[in-house]
Amino acid sequence: MDKAFRSIRAKLISNGSAILIGTFLLVISITVYMNIQTSEKQLTATEENIRTSLLAKGQTLIANNSQALKGMVGDNAFGAVQQLVASTVRDDPDIRYGIFMDVEMSPWVMADGENTTGEITNRIELDDEQSVWVSELTEVSFKRLDRLGEVIYEFAAPVIDDDEILGFIRYGFTTASMQRSLGVAREEAQQALIYTISIVGAVGLLAVIAGMFFNTSMATRITRPLQSLTAAAGTIAQGDYSKSITRESNDEIGRLAENFNTMRLTIQKKMQDLSELNKVGEELAGITVKDKALEASMVAMQSHTGVREGSVYLYNEHGHFEMQISYPLKITHESPKTFREGEGVLGIAAREKKVIFVPDTSQENQFIQVRDEEGKALLCVPMIDNDIVIGVMNFSGAIDQVNFSDSDYEYASSVARLLVITLKNIRMREEIEEHNRNLEVKVQKRTAALQEKTNDIVSMMENMHQGLFTVIEGSVIHPEYAAYLEEIFNTKHIAGRSIMDLVFTHTDLGADALNQVETALSVLIGADEMMYDFNSHLLVTELTKTFENGDKKILELDWDPIIFEDEIQKIMVTVRDVTELKALEKESEAQKRELEIIGQILSLDEEKFIQFLKTADSFVNENRELINTNSDKNNDVIATLFRNMHTIKGNARTYDFKFVTDSVHEAENTYDELRKDDTKLWDKSVLLQELDVVEENILVYKRVGEEKLGRSVASGGKTSLNQQTVDRIINGFASLDLANVPEPTKKQLQLAIAQVSALDTEEFESVIGNILKAVPSIAEELGKPAPNINIDFEHYRIRKNATSIVGDVFSHIIRNSLDHGIEPGDERVNKGKKENGVISVSAWQENNALKIAVRDDGRGLGIARLKKKGIEKGLFAASDSPQMSDIVGLVFESGMSTAEKVTGISGRGVGMEAVKQFMEQNGGSIELIVDENSSINEEFAPFQTVLTLPQSMYVALEAA
């Protein structure tokens, strides 16, 4: 007996006991689990309540403090702020620290256990991640963080007064008390769990002991009848099916004995069938002719089942089942019988793909075609290949001689399957023989085609004018490569050489790039094809290589993986020498830039172009002098640098000199940072370097103007009449006594005086022509429709010596009107205005000077914002009531702007300051006049800008 054998009785006892014990353990486990879950839920609820209480406490405290601090911070009451924050930290044991920092992230108070007063000796800007998070808050919020191993909830809120953020209050709350409360609750839950487990364990143990006693008694009664069955099963296992089994009980074991007998007979029958099927299979396997295979299957069925007649039908090319053989006649008729799928009992067997047995055809009404008055037993077996019916076998015999059992159905199906396999083998053998007959011819044709393709590839590799090779394992170049590769690399030593040696030595690539290429190649070859997508960016596509003779070549590389069965076998590399192409591209770009500059210069009057160069050169030289003579940061110097550069940018933008505008904008940004950021250092080398870039771009325009267009600064543009000569002529006319001169002569003299006065002058619209041309593009950049500009200036002309000043001034004024004077189109429509704004310019004489007024129909001057800016800069106190003239005068202060944001057009608060300086330096002035009915309490006020030009800057053609 096998040592591993265990009796059923032992198994029943052990398994029953295991079930009892398992049930006991399961009950205890469920009890423990449910108690643990309940305890955890209670602990979670307790923790959530404590946390909610802590959060509510923190949010209430931070909200109250932010309100309390509003007035203190607004009044700069450092001591009060410090006392409030420090006392809050001292009085509440749950608060670890308290901080108040202003909008610049500079702390006023930092109180904690070590610094109970919160006093700060060295105020520095807080730049840690938590402080940055706080500085972005607009309302009360909190954040969980770990601080020295302790969980802290930091509550923070902005201190806001009149919608302005004055600073931020922060308190860090500890969770230590919450953790202590949770620890007490967890200890109580564990004691309750131990008590419950003890009670359930005692009760369960008693139940297990009683159950095991009952289980042992029941196992003995059940297993006694099974011993005889075990002996009978051993006889069957030895191949002896002759011994029957006696039923000893009337329960399930008794039925088991009967089923043993049935099984014994069934196995005996199946073993006999299997033996016969093996013989049939061996016989069919040796048959190579279809008819003989069909005949052998008929004989096997007749021998096994006692049928006397039979036939086989196979599916033909016409969609019918056609008779192939009949038994015992073995005749295939010249016009064989056929039927369709679903037609008759054979057709139904084919359609349903199952064996059909008709015990008596004379009594069968379902299959009309098989009705027979004499009556026969009929068996139909479908022949199936991969779930496709290829034929049907049909057997019949006398009713009293043929009675099929289930095993006979299986036998018939097995014979049908063996026949299908045999027919397939016969068909396959015929196809193989046919294929073998044609194979030699196909191989010959294929060899010839392959040779032709090989010749084509060799010819292509020899004659293509670009390098082509493949990289194999080890980053080595395959022996087959394009011949032109030798010309590119000036060597015949290529095959078998490392790609890193041939291609990447003596190149402009850095060590890191070379290492990436080498690593990528070693990883890719032999890897999955998706790896190429992950690493292909490491393979450089362009490099410059220096050869031994000193020649340099710019090479372009294309990389393509050669994939076989989802694996990278090789990498194909295409190399192109693009040295000449790159040189042509560079030359083309330079020519394109030069042509663009020529177009920009040609669109501008020659004299204005010369004046732009002179003005820009003057400002650049002044900036260079200021930078060189100042070693330390000086706000007045920075303001002058900014004004000069801002004016150059304005003029360049007006004339659309974009190559100057970009570099000037960079320098202007640097000046702006120096002006606004106290930590920004004065670095002369950086400032001079940026100025050199600006000067170089201006010199490009100057060089193109001189060399390509003949516009030389030395010539001064158009020839102008000396102003002293003009004044002398006019004074000579004025000294004449015209009292007795005839009226016609007097009119001619007056006309001559007007004509002489107009010499060396320019029409006002011509002076500001370029800014007028730029208005549509500036408006488009600002997202506004272009305004209409109305000019009333017909009686006056601007002297040539003042055109640059007037042009610069109007460039600033018009841009300001467009940027933050005139509203966007949709806003104007909502206010009942026309979508396009209007800018009006008018002129008149007053006290031997020319007044020029500029007005737009926009929202007006931002009085409220100007007043707020004045308070921020300390020019007014919040409690002051300044006059309208004082507020309006702020427009001309440095860094003062009512724009909401800085744009490329305006917004840095330097334009109007520069205009005022230009006007006063040249004997003129500028002022803003607000409408009389406007109040300082309004947000905006209508106004006009009035320029005053001295007589030296204009000429009146006639009495205005």
mmCIF file of C-alpha atoms in Angstrom, residues 236-521:
data_model
loop_
_atom_site.group_PDB
_atom_site.id
_atom_site.type_symbol
_atom_site.label_atom_id
_atom_site.label_comp_id
_atom_site.label_asym_id
_atom_site.label_seq_id
_atom_site.Cartn_x
_atom_site.Cartn_y
_atom_site.Cartn_z
ATOM 1 C CA ILE A 236 -11.121 -2.647 -12.429
ATOM 2 C CA ALA A 237 -7.899 -0.656 -12.163
ATOM 3 C CA GLN A 238 -5.949 -3.852 -12.971
ATOM 4 C CA GLY A 239 -7.899 -4.216 -16.246
ATOM 5 C CA ASP A 240 -10.287 -6.937 -15.077
ATOM 6 C CA TYR A 241 -13.829 -5.837 -16.063
ATOM 7 C CA SER A 242 -15.480 -9.244 -15.478
ATOM 8 C CA LYS A 243 -16.138 -9.026 -11.729
ATOM 9 C CA SER A 244 -19.485 -7.455 -10.865
ATOM 10 C CA ILE A 245 -20.105 -5.408 -7.712
ATOM 11 C CA THR A 246 -22.766 -6.236 -5.104
ATOM 12 C CA ARG A 247 -24.946 -3.452 -3.701
ATOM 13 C CA GLU A 248 -24.769 -3.538 0.119
ATOM 14 C CA SER A 249 -26.884 -0.527 1.118
ATOM 15 C CA ASN A 250 -29.894 1.428 -0.074
ATOM 16 C CA ASP A 251 -28.356 4.866 0.177
ATOM 17 C CA GLU A 252 -25.995 6.920 -2.045
ATOM 18 C CA ILE A 253 -23.230 4.324 -1.542
ATOM 19 C CA GLY A 254 -25.597 1.632 -2.854
ATOM 20 C CA ARG A 255 -26.251 3.722 -5.932
ATOM 21 C CA LEU A 256 -22.506 4.204 -6.209
ATOM 22 C CA ALA A 257 -22.117 0.417 -6.396
ATOM 23 C CA GLU A 258 -24.644 0.256 -9.258
ATOM 24 C CA ASN A 259 -22.872 3.093 -11.075
ATOM 25 C CA PHE A 260 -19.610 1.179 -10.629
ATOM 26 C CA ASN A 261 -21.141 -1.750 -12.484
ATOM 27 C CA THR A 262 -22.386 0.504 -15.278
ATOM 28 C CA MET A 263 -19.036 2.197 -15.498
ATOM 29 C CA ARG A 264 -17.283 -1.176 -15.659
ATOM 30 C CA LEU A 265 -19.396 -2.229 -18.647
ATOM 31 C CA THR A 266 -19.018 1.173 -20.363
ATOM 32 C CA ILE A 267 -15.257 1.150 -19.975
ATOM 33 C CA GLN A 268 -15.147 -2.414 -21.290
ATOM 34 C CA LYS A 269 -17.163 -1.325 -24.364
ATOM 35 C CA LYS A 270 -15.040 1.809 -24.941
ATOM 36 C CA MET A 271 -11.820 -0.108 -24.681
ATOM 37 C CA GLN A 272 -13.077 -2.488 -27.354
ATOM 38 C CA ASP A 273 -14.151 0.496 -29.525
ATOM 39 C CA LEU A 274 -10.801 2.203 -29.015
ATOM 40 C CA SER A 275 -8.954 -0.936 -30.053
ATOM 41 C CA GLU A 276 -11.047 -1.153 -33.242
ATOM 42 C CA LEU A 277 -10.550 2.603 -33.954
ATOM 43 C CA ASN A 278 -6.793 2.231 -33.624
ATOM 44 C CA LYS A 279 -6.889 -0.540 -36.225
ATOM 45 C CA VAL A 280 -9.085 1.587 -38.517
ATOM 46 C CA GLY A 281 -6.787 4.576 -38.048
ATOM 47 C CA GLU A 282 -3.713 2.526 -38.894
ATOM 48 C CA GLU A 283 -5.430 1.165 -41.985
ATOM 49 C CA LEU A 284 -6.591 4.604 -43.202
ATOM 50 C CA ALA A 285 -3.178 6.150 -42.530
ATOM 51 C CA GLY A 286 -1.622 3.784 -45.078
ATOM 52 C CA ILE A 287 -4.201 4.494 -47.836
ATOM 53 C CA THR A 288 -3.244 7.024 -50.554
ATOM 54 C CA VAL A 289 -6.341 6.699 -52.789
ATOM 55 C CA LYS A 290 -9.639 8.435 -51.922
ATOM 56 C CA ASP A 291 -11.963 5.600 -53.044
ATOM 57 C CA LYS A 292 -10.095 3.028 -50.961
ATOM 58 C CA ALA A 293 -10.282 5.301 -47.903
ATOM 59 C CA LEU A 294 -14.061 5.654 -48.380
ATOM 60 C CA GLU A 295 -14.467 1.881 -48.760
ATOM 61 C CA ALA A 296 -12.371 1.143 -45.641
ATOM 62 C CA SER A 297 -14.563 3.462 -43.529
ATOM 63 C CA MET A 298 -17.726 1.709 -44.802
ATOM 64 C CA VAL A 299 -16.320 -1.735 -43.920
ATOM 65 C CA ALA A 300 -15.297 -0.543 -40.419
ATOM 66 C CA MET A 301 -18.835 0.728 -39.660
ATOM 67 C CA GLN A 302 -20.499 -2.447 -40.995
ATOM 68 C CA SER A 303 -18.207 -4.609 -38.889
ATOM 69 C CA HIS A 304 -18.840 -2.616 -35.712
ATOM 70 C CA THR A 305 -22.565 -1.844 -35.877
ATOM 71 C CA GLY A 306 -24.009 -4.585 -38.065
ATOM 72 C CA VAL A 307 -25.373 -2.169 -40.734
ATOM 73 C CA ARG A 308 -25.822 -3.658 -44.183
ATOM 74 C CA GLU A 309 -25.840 -0.587 -46.403
ATOM 75 C CA GLY A 310 -24.016 2.725 -46.458
ATOM 76 C CA SER A 311 -22.880 5.653 -48.574
ATOM 77 C CA VAL A 312 -20.633 8.720 -48.392
ATOM 78 C CA TYR A 313 -21.502 12.196 -49.740
ATOM 79 C CA LEU A 314 -18.864 14.962 -50.140
ATOM 80 C CA TYR A 315 -19.410 18.690 -50.669
ATOM 81 C CA ASN A 316 -18.705 19.682 -54.321
ATOM 82 C CA GLU A 317 -17.888 22.942 -56.076
ATOM 83 C CA HIS A 318 -21.578 23.502 -56.975
ATOM 84 C CA GLY A 319 -22.662 23.776 -53.355
ATOM 85 C CA HIS A 320 -24.210 20.296 -53.178
ATOM 86 C CA PHE A 321 -23.426 17.122 -51.307
ATOM 87 C CA GLU A 322 -22.614 14.525 -53.977
ATOM 88 C CA MET A 323 -22.449 10.716 -53.494
ATOM 89 C CA GLN A 324 -18.918 9.364 -53.782
ATOM 90 C CA ILE A 325 -19.391 5.679 -52.854
ATOM 91 C CA SER A 326 -22.098 3.218 -51.752
ATOM 92 C CA TYR A 327 -21.858 -0.076 -49.933
ATOM 93 C CA PRO A 328 -22.076 -3.032 -50.633
ATOM 94 C CA LEU A 329 -22.482 -2.153 -54.346
ATOM 95 C CA LYS A 330 -19.467 0.186 -54.346
ATOM 96 C CA ILE A 331 -20.893 2.001 -57.352
ATOM 97 C CA THR A 332 -20.468 5.683 -58.199
ATOM 98 C CA HIS A 333 -23.204 6.505 -60.686
ATOM 99 C CA GLU A 334 -22.569 8.597 -63.735
ATOM 100 C CA SER A 335 -25.263 10.920 -62.420
ATOM 101 C CA PRO A 336 -24.665 10.578 -58.664
ATOM 102 C CA LYS A 337 -27.275 11.481 -56.080
ATOM 103 C CA THR A 338 -27.045 14.955 -54.517
ATOM 104 C CA PHE A 339 -28.758 17.010 -51.838
ATOM 105 C CA ARG A 340 -28.447 20.481 -50.306
ATOM 106 C CA GLU A 341 -27.686 21.465 -46.730
ATOM 107 C CA GLY A 342 -30.909 21.183 -44.720
ATOM 108 C CA GLU A 343 -32.545 18.930 -47.296
ATOM 109 C CA GLY A 344 -33.706 15.597 -45.882
ATOM 110 C CA VAL A 345 -32.185 13.824 -42.900
ATOM 111 C CA LEU A 346 -28.680 14.018 -44.442
ATOM 112 C CA GLY A 347 -29.037 17.734 -45.082
ATOM 113 C CA ILE A 348 -30.283 18.319 -41.521
ATOM 114 C CA ALA A 349 -27.336 16.382 -40.079
ATOM 115 C CA ALA A 350 -24.995 18.545 -42.183
ATOM 116 C CA ARG A 351 -26.680 21.776 -41.117
ATOM 117 C CA GLU A 352 -26.834 20.949 -37.397
ATOM 118 C CA LYS A 353 -23.379 19.283 -37.404
ATOM 119 C CA LYS A 354 -24.488 16.343 -35.227
ATOM 120 C CA VAL A 355 -25.168 12.616 -35.548
ATOM 121 C CA ILE A 356 -28.846 11.768 -36.249
ATOM 122 C CA PHE A 357 -30.330 8.291 -35.581
ATOM 123 C CA VAL A 358 -33.771 7.346 -37.002
ATOM 124 C CA PRO A 359 -34.917 4.058 -35.330
ATOM 125 C CA ASP A 360 -37.737 3.397 -37.845
ATOM 126 C CA THR A 361 -38.052 5.316 -41.074
ATOM 127 C CA SER A 362 -41.628 4.104 -41.577
ATOM 128 C CA GLN A 363 -42.727 5.928 -38.445
ATOM 129 C CA GLU A 364 -40.738 9.100 -38.977
ATOM 130 C CA ASN A 365 -42.768 12.136 -39.989
ATOM 131 C CA GLN A 366 -40.029 14.731 -39.451
ATOM 132 C CA PHE A 367 -37.897 13.508 -42.345
ATOM 133 C CA ILE A 368 -40.329 12.996 -45.192
ATOM 134 C CA GLN A 369 -37.662 11.896 -47.631
ATOM 135 C CA VAL A 370 -36.654 8.908 -45.455
ATOM 136 C CA ARG A 371 -40.161 7.524 -44.946
ATOM 137 C CA ASP A 372 -40.176 3.867 -45.940
ATOM 138 C CA GLU A 373 -43.153 1.523 -45.676
ATOM 139 C CA GLU A 374 -40.889 -1.389 -44.897
ATOM 140 C CA GLY A 375 -38.949 0.638 -42.329
ATOM 141 C CA LYS A 376 -35.231 0.698 -41.643
ATOM 142 C CA ALA A 377 -32.906 1.993 -38.929
ATOM 143 C CA LEU A 378 -30.899 4.994 -40.245
ATOM 144 C CA LEU A 379 -27.699 6.662 -38.933
ATOM 145 C CA CYS A 380 -26.361 9.944 -40.432
ATOM 146 C CA VAL A 381 -22.866 11.138 -39.426
ATOM 147 C CA PRO A 382 -21.532 14.604 -40.547
ATOM 148 C CA MET A 383 -17.853 14.827 -41.586
ATOM 149 C CA ILE A 384 -16.475 18.023 -40.004
ATOM 150 C CA ASP A 385 -13.154 19.780 -40.607
ATOM 151 C CA ASN A 386 -12.445 22.809 -38.377
ATOM 152 C CA ASP A 387 -16.174 23.325 -37.772
ATOM 153 C CA ILE A 388 -16.882 23.133 -41.520
ATOM 154 C CA VAL A 389 -18.988 20.219 -42.860
ATOM 155 C CA ILE A 390 -17.276 18.655 -45.889
ATOM 156 C CA GLY A 391 -19.501 15.570 -46.210
ATOM 157 C CA VAL A 392 -21.983 13.129 -44.616
ATOM 158 C CA MET A 393 -21.796 9.357 -43.950
ATOM 159 C CA ASN A 394 -25.084 7.414 -44.193
ATOM 160 C CA PHE A 395 -25.687 3.915 -42.735
ATOM 161 C CA SER A 396 -28.870 1.783 -42.563
ATOM 162 C CA GLY A 397 -29.959 -1.685 -41.466
ATOM 163 C CA ALA A 398 -32.910 -3.818 -40.394
ATOM 164 C CA ILE A 399 -34.912 -2.445 -37.450
ATOM 165 C CA ASP A 400 -34.564 -5.629 -35.432
ATOM 166 C CA GLN A 401 -30.815 -5.904 -36.098
ATOM 167 C CA VAL A 402 -29.581 -2.334 -35.639
ATOM 168 C CA ASN A 403 -29.902 -0.521 -32.315
ATOM 169 C CA PHE A 404 -27.244 2.148 -31.748
ATOM 170 C CA SER A 405 -26.008 3.188 -28.280
ATOM 171 C CA ASP A 406 -24.229 6.415 -27.285
ATOM 172 C CA SER A 407 -20.872 4.733 -27.668
ATOM 173 C CA ASP A 408 -21.850 3.763 -31.239
ATOM 174 C CA TYR A 409 -22.481 7.439 -32.007
ATOM 175 C CA GLU A 410 -19.025 8.278 -30.698
ATOM 176 C CA TYR A 411 -17.519 5.427 -32.705
ATOM 177 C CA ALA A 412 -19.217 6.666 -35.880
ATOM 178 C CA SER A 413 -18.043 10.249 -35.232
ATOM 179 C CA SER A 414 -14.485 9.005 -34.642
ATOM 180 C CA VAL A 415 -14.510 7.053 -37.916
ATOM 181 C CA ALA A 416 -15.796 10.194 -39.671
ATOM 182 C CA ARG A 417 -12.941 12.267 -38.160
ATOM 183 C CA LEU A 418 -10.352 9.661 -39.182
ATOM 184 C CA LEU A 419 -11.768 9.663 -42.701
ATOM 185 C CA VAL A 420 -11.610 13.500 -42.854
ATOM 186 C CA ILE A 421 -7.966 13.415 -41.759
ATOM 187 C CA THR A 422 -7.154 10.760 -44.335
ATOM 188 C CA LEU A 423 -8.862 12.691 -47.151
ATOM 189 C CA LYS A 424 -6.975 15.837 -46.129
ATOM 190 C CA ASN A 425 -3.684 13.936 -46.101
ATOM 191 C CA ILE A 426 -4.408 12.505 -49.546
ATOM 192 C CA ARG A 427 -5.260 15.985 -50.874
ATOM 193 C CA MET A 428 -2.171 17.470 -49.197
ATOM 194 C CA ARG A 429 0.045 14.763 -50.654
ATOM 195 C CA GLU A 430 -1.295 15.520 -54.137
ATOM 196 C CA GLU A 431 -0.725 19.264 -53.643
ATOM 197 C CA ILE A 432 2.816 18.683 -52.339
ATOM 198 C CA GLU A 433 3.653 16.564 -55.364
ATOM 199 C CA GLU A 434 2.298 19.277 -57.645
ATOM 200 C CA HIS A 435 4.175 21.935 -55.712
ATOM 201 C CA ASN A 436 7.414 19.967 -55.935
ATOM 202 C CA ARG A 437 6.988 19.716 -59.695
ATOM 203 C CA ASN A 438 6.682 23.530 -59.925
ATOM 204 C CA LEU A 439 9.175 24.422 -57.200
ATOM 205 C CA GLU A 440 12.307 24.098 -59.303
ATOM 206 C CA VAL A 441 10.890 26.392 -61.979
ATOM 207 C CA LYS A 442 9.901 28.981 -59.341
ATOM 208 C CA VAL A 443 13.326 28.825 -57.695
ATOM 209 C CA GLN A 444 15.011 29.488 -61.013
ATOM 210 C CA LYS A 445 12.773 32.489 -61.703
ATOM 211 C CA ARG A 446 13.245 33.809 -58.175
ATOM 212 C CA THR A 447 17.026 33.448 -58.376
ATOM 213 C CA ALA A 448 17.117 35.428 -61.620
ATOM 214 C CA ALA A 449 14.918 38.206 -60.126
ATOM 215 C CA LEU A 450 17.041 38.328 -56.980
ATOM 216 C CA GLN A 451 20.216 38.618 -59.035
ATOM 217 C CA GLU A 452 18.696 41.496 -60.994
ATOM 218 C CA LYS A 453 17.757 43.334 -57.776
ATOM 219 C CA THR A 454 21.226 42.721 -56.350
ATOM 220 C CA ASN A 455 22.795 44.231 -59.462
ATOM 221 C CA ASP A 456 20.489 47.258 -59.179
ATOM 222 C CA ILE A 457 21.432 47.790 -55.512
ATOM 223 C CA VAL A 458 25.162 47.461 -56.249
ATOM 224 C CA SER A 459 24.849 49.954 -59.107
ATOM 225 C CA MET A 460 22.915 52.361 -56.907
ATOM 226 C CA MET A 461 25.476 52.115 -54.095
ATOM 227 C CA GLU A 462 28.287 52.784 -56.585
ATOM 228 C CA ASN A 463 26.670 55.812 -58.258
ATOM 229 C CA MET A 464 24.499 57.608 -55.643
ATOM 230 C CA HIS A 465 25.853 61.043 -54.629
ATOM 231 C CA GLN A 466 25.358 60.764 -50.902
ATOM 232 C CA GLY A 467 26.807 58.575 -48.201
ATOM 233 C CA LEU A 468 24.860 55.518 -47.111
ATOM 234 C CA PHE A 469 25.937 52.799 -44.697
ATOM 235 C CA THR A 470 24.583 50.572 -41.947
ATOM 236 C CA VAL A 471 25.768 50.219 -38.359
ATOM 237 C CA ILE A 472 25.788 46.705 -36.936
ATOM 238 C CA GLU A 473 26.385 45.334 -33.446
ATOM 239 C CA GLY A 474 29.372 46.921 -31.727
ATOM 240 C CA SER A 475 28.699 50.252 -33.536
ATOM 241 C CA VAL A 476 30.746 48.940 -36.489
ATOM 242 C CA ILE A 477 30.137 49.964 -40.125
ATOM 243 C CA HIS A 478 28.928 47.128 -42.378
ATOM 244 C CA PRO A 479 31.246 46.273 -45.343
ATOM 245 C CA GLU A 480 28.528 47.235 -47.847
ATOM 246 C CA TYR A 481 28.249 51.030 -48.177
ATOM 247 C CA ALA A 482 27.748 53.718 -50.848
ATOM 248 C CA ALA A 483 30.940 54.558 -52.762
ATOM 249 C CA TYR A 484 30.318 58.309 -52.358
ATOM 250 C CA LEU A 485 30.951 57.878 -48.621
ATOM 251 C CA GLU A 486 34.704 57.643 -49.404
ATOM 252 C CA GLU A 487 34.589 61.056 -51.085
ATOM 253 C CA ILE A 488 32.735 62.653 -48.163
ATOM 254 C CA PHE A 489 35.215 61.375 -45.549
ATOM 255 C CA ASN A 490 38.327 61.511 -47.785
ATOM 256 C CA THR A 491 39.227 57.879 -47.034
ATOM 257 C CA LYS A 492 38.743 54.322 -48.281
ATOM 258 C CA HIS A 493 39.178 52.908 -44.792
ATOM 259 C CA ILE A 494 35.481 52.592 -43.896
ATOM 260 C CA ALA A 495 34.323 48.942 -43.770
ATOM 261 C CA GLY A 496 34.534 47.418 -40.300
ATOM 262 C CA ARG A 497 35.453 50.752 -38.746
ATOM 263 C CA SER A 498 33.754 52.207 -35.652
ATOM 264 C CA ILE A 499 31.192 54.872 -36.536
ATOM 265 C CA MET A 500 32.446 56.967 -33.611
ATOM 266 C CA ASP A 501 35.930 56.951 -35.161
ATOM 267 C CA LEU A 502 34.876 57.644 -38.756
ATOM 268 C CA VAL A 503 32.075 60.173 -38.265
ATOM 269 C CA PHE A 504 32.401 61.784 -34.848
ATOM 270 C CA THR A 505 36.134 62.456 -34.330
ATOM 271 C CA HIS A 506 37.306 66.081 -34.733
ATOM 272 C CA THR A 507 33.791 67.519 -34.770
ATOM 273 C CA ASP A 508 32.152 70.495 -33.075
ATOM 274 C CA LEU A 509 30.179 68.180 -30.772
ATOM 275 C CA GLY A 510 30.866 68.287 -27.053
ATOM 276 C CA ALA A 511 31.846 65.299 -24.927
ATOM 277 C CA ASP A 512 28.307 64.972 -23.555
ATOM 278 C CA ALA A 513 26.728 64.838 -27.026
ATOM 279 C CA LEU A 514 29.297 62.263 -28.213
ATOM 280 C CA ASN A 515 28.681 60.123 -25.144
ATOM 281 C CA GLN A 516 24.914 60.227 -25.797
ATOM 282 C CA VAL A 517 25.381 59.078 -29.403
ATOM 283 C CA GLU A 518 27.716 56.238 -28.401
ATOM 284 C CA THR A 519 25.388 55.096 -25.605
ATOM 285 C CA ALA A 520 22.301 55.234 -27.843
ATOM 286 C CA LEU A 521 23.939 53.117 -30.571
#
